[in-house]
Short mmCIF file of C-alpha atoms in Angstrom, two decimals:
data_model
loop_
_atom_site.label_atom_id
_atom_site.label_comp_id
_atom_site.label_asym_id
_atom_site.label_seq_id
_atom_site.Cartn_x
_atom_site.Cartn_y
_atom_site.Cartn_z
CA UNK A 196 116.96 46.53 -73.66
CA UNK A 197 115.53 49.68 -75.75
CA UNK A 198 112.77 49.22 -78.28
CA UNK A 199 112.76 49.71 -81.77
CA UNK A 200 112.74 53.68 -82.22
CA UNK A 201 113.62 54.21 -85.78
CA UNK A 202 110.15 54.84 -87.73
CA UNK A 203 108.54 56.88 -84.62
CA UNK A 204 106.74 59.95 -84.76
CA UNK A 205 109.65 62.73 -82.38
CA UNK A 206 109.34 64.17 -80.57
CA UNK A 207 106.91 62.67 -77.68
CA UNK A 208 106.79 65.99 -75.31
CA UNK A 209 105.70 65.33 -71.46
CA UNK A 210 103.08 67.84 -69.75
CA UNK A 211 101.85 68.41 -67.07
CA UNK A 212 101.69 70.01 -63.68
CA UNK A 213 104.61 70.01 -61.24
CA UNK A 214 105.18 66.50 -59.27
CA UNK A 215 103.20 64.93 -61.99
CA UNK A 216 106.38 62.80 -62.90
CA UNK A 217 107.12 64.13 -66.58
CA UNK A 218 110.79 63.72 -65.52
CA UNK A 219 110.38 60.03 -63.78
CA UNK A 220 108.47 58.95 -66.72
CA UNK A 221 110.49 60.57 -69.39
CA UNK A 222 113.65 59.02 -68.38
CA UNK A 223 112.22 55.46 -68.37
CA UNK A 224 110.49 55.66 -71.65
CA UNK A 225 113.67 57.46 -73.14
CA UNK A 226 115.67 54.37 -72.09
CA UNK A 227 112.79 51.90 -73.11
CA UNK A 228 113.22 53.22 -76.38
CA UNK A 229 116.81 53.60 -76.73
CA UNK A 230 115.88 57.78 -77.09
CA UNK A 231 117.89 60.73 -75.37
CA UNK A 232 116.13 62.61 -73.01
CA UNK A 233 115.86 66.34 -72.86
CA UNK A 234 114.49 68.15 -69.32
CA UNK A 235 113.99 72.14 -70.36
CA UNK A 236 114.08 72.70 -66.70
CA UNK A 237 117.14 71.15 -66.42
CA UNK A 238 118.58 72.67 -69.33
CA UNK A 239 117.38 75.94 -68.44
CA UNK A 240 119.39 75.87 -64.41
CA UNK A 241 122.58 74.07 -66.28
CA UNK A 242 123.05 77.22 -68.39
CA UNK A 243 121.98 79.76 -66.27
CA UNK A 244 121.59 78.71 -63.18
CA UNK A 245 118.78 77.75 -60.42
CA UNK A 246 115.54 78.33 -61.57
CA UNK A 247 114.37 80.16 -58.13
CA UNK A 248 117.62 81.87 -58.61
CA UNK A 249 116.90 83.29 -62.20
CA UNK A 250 112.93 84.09 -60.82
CA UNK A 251 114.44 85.83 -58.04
CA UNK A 252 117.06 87.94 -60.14
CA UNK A 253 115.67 88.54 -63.50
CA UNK A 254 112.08 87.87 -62.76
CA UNK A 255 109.54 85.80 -64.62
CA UNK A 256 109.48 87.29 -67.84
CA UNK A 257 113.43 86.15 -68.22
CA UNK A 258 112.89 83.05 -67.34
CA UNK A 259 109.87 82.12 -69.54
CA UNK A 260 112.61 83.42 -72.61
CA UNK A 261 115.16 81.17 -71.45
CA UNK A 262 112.58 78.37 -71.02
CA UNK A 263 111.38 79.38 -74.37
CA UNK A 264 114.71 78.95 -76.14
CA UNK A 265 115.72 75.70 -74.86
CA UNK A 266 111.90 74.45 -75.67
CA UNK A 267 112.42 75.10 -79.09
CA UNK A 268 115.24 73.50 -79.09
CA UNK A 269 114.30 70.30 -78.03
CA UNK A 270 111.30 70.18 -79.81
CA UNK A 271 113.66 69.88 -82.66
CA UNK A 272 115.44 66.71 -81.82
CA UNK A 273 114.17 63.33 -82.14
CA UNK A 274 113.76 62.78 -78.10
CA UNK A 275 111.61 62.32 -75.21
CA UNK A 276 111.46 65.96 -74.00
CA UNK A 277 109.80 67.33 -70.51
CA UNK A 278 108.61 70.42 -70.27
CA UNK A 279 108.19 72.78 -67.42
CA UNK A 280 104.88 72.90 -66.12
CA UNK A 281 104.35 76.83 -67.35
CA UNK A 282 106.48 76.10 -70.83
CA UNK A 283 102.76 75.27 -72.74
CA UNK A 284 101.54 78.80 -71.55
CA UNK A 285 103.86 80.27 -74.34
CA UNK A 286 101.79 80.54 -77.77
CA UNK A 287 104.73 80.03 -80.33
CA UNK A 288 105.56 76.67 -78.18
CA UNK A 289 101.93 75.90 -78.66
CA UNK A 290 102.36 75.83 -82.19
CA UNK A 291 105.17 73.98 -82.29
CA UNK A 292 103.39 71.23 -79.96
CA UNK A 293 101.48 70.54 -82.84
CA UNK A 294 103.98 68.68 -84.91
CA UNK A 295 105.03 66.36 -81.47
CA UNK A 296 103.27 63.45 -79.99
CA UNK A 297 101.92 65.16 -76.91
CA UNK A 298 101.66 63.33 -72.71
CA UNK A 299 99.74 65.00 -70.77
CA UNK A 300 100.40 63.27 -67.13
CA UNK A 301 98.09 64.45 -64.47
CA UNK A 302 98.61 63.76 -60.75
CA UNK A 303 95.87 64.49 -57.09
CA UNK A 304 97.27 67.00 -55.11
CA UNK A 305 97.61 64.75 -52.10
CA UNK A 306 99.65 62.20 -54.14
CA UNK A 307 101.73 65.30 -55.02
CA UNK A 308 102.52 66.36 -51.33
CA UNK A 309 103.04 62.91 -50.60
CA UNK A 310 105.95 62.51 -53.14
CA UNK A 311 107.29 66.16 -53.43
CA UNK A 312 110.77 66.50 -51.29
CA UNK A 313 109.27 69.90 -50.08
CA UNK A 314 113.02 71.53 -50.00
CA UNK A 315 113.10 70.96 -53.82
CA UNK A 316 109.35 72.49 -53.80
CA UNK A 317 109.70 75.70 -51.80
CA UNK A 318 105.97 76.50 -53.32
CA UNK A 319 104.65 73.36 -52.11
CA UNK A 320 106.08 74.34 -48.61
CA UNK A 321 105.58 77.69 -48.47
CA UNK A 322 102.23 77.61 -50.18
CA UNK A 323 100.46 74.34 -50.53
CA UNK A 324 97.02 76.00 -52.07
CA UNK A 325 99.30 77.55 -55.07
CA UNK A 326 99.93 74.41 -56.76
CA UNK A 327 95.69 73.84 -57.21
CA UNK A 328 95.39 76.57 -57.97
CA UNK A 329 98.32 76.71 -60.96
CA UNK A 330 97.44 73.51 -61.95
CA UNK A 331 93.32 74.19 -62.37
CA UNK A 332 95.04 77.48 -64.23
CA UNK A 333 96.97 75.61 -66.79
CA UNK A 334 94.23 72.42 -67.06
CA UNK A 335 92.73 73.87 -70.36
CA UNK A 336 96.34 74.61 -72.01
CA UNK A 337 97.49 71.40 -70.80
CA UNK A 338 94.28 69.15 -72.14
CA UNK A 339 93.79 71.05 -75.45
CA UNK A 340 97.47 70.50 -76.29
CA UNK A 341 97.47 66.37 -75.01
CA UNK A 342 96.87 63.78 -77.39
CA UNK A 343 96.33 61.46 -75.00
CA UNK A 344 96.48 61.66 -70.52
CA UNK A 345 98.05 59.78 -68.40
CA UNK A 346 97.31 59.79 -64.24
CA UNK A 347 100.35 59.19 -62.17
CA UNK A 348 98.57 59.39 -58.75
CA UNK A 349 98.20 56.05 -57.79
CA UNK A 350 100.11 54.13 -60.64
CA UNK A 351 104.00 52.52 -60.73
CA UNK A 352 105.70 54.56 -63.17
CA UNK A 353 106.78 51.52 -64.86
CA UNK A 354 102.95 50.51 -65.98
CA UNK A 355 102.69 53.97 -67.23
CA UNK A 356 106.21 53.89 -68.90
CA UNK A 357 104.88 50.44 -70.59
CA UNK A 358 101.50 52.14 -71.87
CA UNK A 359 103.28 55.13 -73.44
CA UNK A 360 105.78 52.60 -74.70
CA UNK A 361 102.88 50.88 -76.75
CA UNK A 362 101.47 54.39 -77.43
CA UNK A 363 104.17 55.74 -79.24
CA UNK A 364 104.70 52.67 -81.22
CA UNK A 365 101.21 53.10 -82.75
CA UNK A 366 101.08 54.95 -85.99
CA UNK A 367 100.42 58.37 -85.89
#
């Protein structure tokens, strides 16, 4: 049965590196709290396509403006929103972070690679240093913008799910 959602602070925006669960967790806690649930990622292959696809095509630098559009969408509805793990690289989303209630999940690298389906994760496959190595990148970005952090390594999703639960509740 969802929580009470009406007096919250929205949007609470999920960050983190890739395989950290900000999809997993965002669905539960969207449910929990009777919330809709917005995946830029997912938004960003519906319209146009798979991600490695659009990469592959149009590059990076389409991408991140595609990503950037339906970020700042999101960020204006009263959701649970995951972001891509590079989305918080992009300044004017930075900016806009600062009005949401901001997750930072973290996750080991070995609890990663234990959980990632590596055909979903051709980077993970293909290149099991890069995520490290784009996740010690990002680290700063991620824990300047997080209001508070949340490890997924070793942790049911629903204990987590149950902690942000009383987290957002709390006034802001």
């Amino acid at each position: 049965m969802p929580e009470q959602a009406a007096d919250l602070r929205l949007p609470v925006v999920l960050i983190g590196p890739m395989g950290s669960g900000k999809s997993r967790v965002g669905k539960q806690l969207a449910k929990r709290l009777g919330l809709p649930f917005v995946d830029t990622d997912s938004v960003v292959s519906g319209e146009h396509g798979a991600i490695a696809r659009i990469f592959e095509q149009h590059g990076e630098p389409h991408f991140r403006a595609l990503e950037r559009a339906a970020v700042a969408a999101a960020l204006e509805q009263p959701a649970i929103v995951s972001l891509g793990g590079g989305a918080v690289l992009d300044e004017d989303t930075q900016r806009e972070l600062a009005d949401a209630r901001v997750v930072l999940l973290t996750v080991t690298e070995e609890a990663v690679l234990a959980r990632a389906n590596l055909d979903k994760r051709p980077l993970l496959r293909d290149d099991p240093g890069a995520w490290s190595r784009i996740a010690a990148a990002r680290r700063p970005v991620y824990e300047r913008l997080a209001d508070v952090t949340f490890d997924t390594s070793h942790r049911p999703i629903s204990g987590i799910v149950d902690e942000l639960v009383a987290w957002v509740k709390e006034p802001a």
